[in-house]
Amino acid sequence: MRFLLALFLLLQTHIAALAFTTVVLDAGHGGHDRGGIPGQRISEKTLALDMTLRVNAILKAHGMRTVLTRKSDVFVSLPERVAIANRQRNAVFVSIHFNSARREGACGVETYYHSRKSARLAHKIHARMVRASRSEDRRVRQRGFYVLRKTRIPAVLLECGFLTNRQEAARFMQPAHRQRMAEAIAAGILAAR
Ligand code: ZN
């Protein structure tokens, strides 16, 4: 019985395509909120915005309508981000972040979602990010982060990699790697339709 339920949920996650024409792209942090942990050399907010702008360009080239919660280094509160998302119709919400840890060895890609209707989007993006990352698969996880709980549209939060890991951070310093990851995220979003 448990197996059948698991199978049903898996099929539901992978088959039921989402109908959307707009993607709300949410670059994590910004302004006085640098993200990451104190003393981190590469600031999360800068890379998150860079990735977001890359994903935005790719999605627009594919005819998608996009809305960005921030386009520059400014602070936007979490309720404001949610309000922007909830104003959109036929839309999904993708929040872009980078991870950090006190343990230098931690590396890899994590994808979060909260409501079941967001599971497909999470899995589609995550699989492609892991392939492009050449790093560890830290799995898709269900968690009640504020922006995931409060958005009414399907919503995911991506942790593209660890900036506290020397090798992973060095890869993300290369524009070609950021572009590869951005292509993977955009492809995942488009595949969820
Ligand atoms: Zn973050």
XYZ file of C-alpha atoms and ligand atoms in Angstrom:
194
model
C 0.000 0.000 0.000
C 2.777 2.367 0.933
C 4.530 1.388 -2.306
C 1.407 2.166 -4.356
C 1.043 5.544 -2.689
C 4.696 6.347 -3.400
C 4.240 5.266 -7.023
C 1.104 7.390 -7.370
C 2.844 10.465 -5.969
C 5.835 9.889 -8.240
C 3.621 9.617 -11.328
C 1.605 12.658 -10.309
C 4.803 14.631 -9.833
C 6.211 13.693 -13.203
C 3.154 13.594 -15.444
C 0.920 16.520 -14.495
C 2.374 19.345 -16.560
C 2.038 22.881 -15.248
C 0.305 25.500 -17.392
C 2.148 28.788 -17.080
C 3.228 31.663 -19.270
C 5.062 33.785 -16.699
C 8.094 33.013 -14.558
C 8.755 35.120 -11.462
C 12.523 35.081 -10.914
C 13.640 35.905 -7.389
C 17.330 36.690 -6.884
C 18.029 35.927 -3.221
C 19.113 38.669 -0.784
C 20.402 42.090 -1.996
C 21.404 45.463 -0.555
C 22.497 45.194 3.083
C 21.515 41.523 3.061
C 24.528 39.801 1.515
C 23.341 36.237 2.196
C 25.698 33.422 3.130
C 27.655 33.352 6.387
C 29.751 36.121 8.004
C 33.235 36.413 6.557
C 32.306 34.655 3.304
C 34.573 35.947 0.515
C 32.172 35.754 -2.419
C 28.829 37.337 -1.580
C 25.736 35.279 -2.296
C 23.625 38.276 -3.325
C 25.928 39.133 -6.259
C 26.067 35.633 -7.723
C 22.348 35.079 -7.180
C 21.579 38.214 -9.211
C 24.029 37.226 -11.953
C 22.394 33.791 -12.263
C 18.917 35.303 -12.216
C 19.740 37.718 -15.051
C 21.181 34.843 -17.101
C 18.082 32.669 -16.554
C 15.908 35.674 -17.398
C 17.662 36.218 -20.752
C 17.296 32.546 -21.709
C 13.602 32.352 -20.759
C 12.801 35.558 -22.669
C 14.599 34.162 -25.735
C 12.166 31.218 -25.456
C 9.176 33.560 -25.455
C 8.427 33.381 -21.747
C 7.133 36.404 -19.869
C 9.296 37.080 -16.838
C 8.973 39.203 -13.714
C 12.013 39.896 -11.520
C 11.683 40.691 -7.812
C 14.956 42.649 -8.089
C 17.159 43.646 -11.043
C 19.968 45.324 -9.110
C 21.708 45.271 -5.728
C 18.754 46.430 -3.633
C 17.067 45.032 -0.548
C 13.611 43.542 -1.131
C 11.783 42.096 1.884
C 10.373 38.581 1.807
C 6.719 39.816 2.014
C 7.392 42.108 -0.974
C 8.810 39.185 -2.959
C 5.746 37.090 -2.137
C 3.401 39.966 -3.049
C 5.066 40.303 -6.475
C 4.642 36.551 -7.037
C 1.016 36.483 -5.912
C 0.063 39.307 -8.310
C 0.906 37.083 -11.307
C -1.507 34.800 -13.113
C -0.446 31.559 -14.873
C 2.936 31.858 -13.250
C 5.580 29.966 -11.311
C 8.089 31.341 -8.794
C 11.787 30.430 -8.859
C 14.029 31.753 -6.082
C 17.768 31.562 -6.817
C 20.309 31.212 -3.992
C 23.755 29.886 -3.190
C 24.560 27.778 -0.178
C 27.106 28.187 2.597
C 28.345 26.011 5.445
C 30.902 26.199 8.240
C 32.146 22.782 7.055
C 34.316 23.660 4.038
C 33.769 20.239 2.466
C 30.031 20.725 1.977
C 29.175 21.049 -1.725
C 26.415 20.322 -4.217
C 22.956 21.250 -5.365
C 19.739 21.392 -3.292
C 16.221 22.224 -4.445
C 13.356 23.087 -2.104
C 9.598 23.184 -2.515
C 6.681 23.266 -0.098
C 3.312 22.474 -1.682
C 2.759 19.347 -3.731
C 1.871 21.362 -6.827
C 5.469 22.610 -6.848
C 7.081 19.146 -6.795
C 7.220 18.698 -10.556
C 8.922 22.052 -11.096
C 11.437 21.209 -8.347
C 12.353 17.823 -9.817
C 12.615 19.073 -13.417
C 15.009 21.871 -12.468
C 16.984 19.855 -9.918
C 17.829 16.967 -12.271
C 19.250 19.366 -14.859
C 21.142 21.454 -12.326
C 22.809 18.363 -10.850
C 23.929 17.242 -14.322
C 25.350 20.685 -15.147
C 26.936 21.235 -11.724
C 29.549 18.416 -11.770
C 28.951 18.416 -8.034
C 26.945 16.493 -5.444
C 23.234 15.748 -5.634
C 21.929 16.948 -2.256
C 18.381 16.108 -3.309
C 15.021 17.778 -3.658
C 13.686 18.640 -0.202
C 10.272 19.679 1.088
C 10.591 22.634 3.473
C 8.385 25.496 4.612
C 10.604 28.474 3.807
C 8.684 31.767 3.936
C 8.685 32.469 0.171
C 7.607 28.883 -0.534
C 4.843 28.833 2.086
C 3.339 32.201 1.238
C 3.340 32.103 -2.565
C 0.086 30.817 -4.023
C 1.679 29.851 -7.361
C 4.009 26.818 -7.722
C 7.253 27.862 -6.067
C 10.764 26.462 -5.717
C 13.989 27.644 -4.087
C 17.282 26.641 -5.681
C 20.600 26.376 -3.850
C 22.922 26.300 -6.878
C 26.064 25.355 -4.956
C 28.246 26.153 -1.934
C 30.290 29.352 -2.074
C 32.089 28.187 1.083
C 33.510 25.213 -0.824
C 36.759 26.247 -2.521
C 36.316 24.140 -5.665
C 32.648 24.914 -6.143
C 33.203 28.643 -5.574
C 36.069 28.607 -8.099
C 33.778 26.983 -10.694
C 31.134 29.659 -10.118
C 33.754 32.373 -10.646
C 33.842 31.228 -14.289
C 31.120 32.882 -16.403
C 30.946 29.759 -18.610
C 29.961 27.637 -15.602
C 27.340 30.142 -14.470
C 25.923 30.153 -17.992
C 25.807 26.319 -18.038
C 23.916 26.323 -14.736
C 21.570 29.066 -15.935
C 20.809 27.044 -19.087
C 20.050 24.022 -16.869
C 17.672 26.026 -14.664
C 15.878 27.545 -17.658
C 15.603 24.128 -19.356
C 14.115 22.680 -16.168
C 11.549 25.469 -15.926
C 10.530 24.994 -19.558
C 10.348 21.197 -19.114
C 7.848 21.563 -16.254
C 5.174 22.849 -18.645
Zn 20.285 32.577 0.267
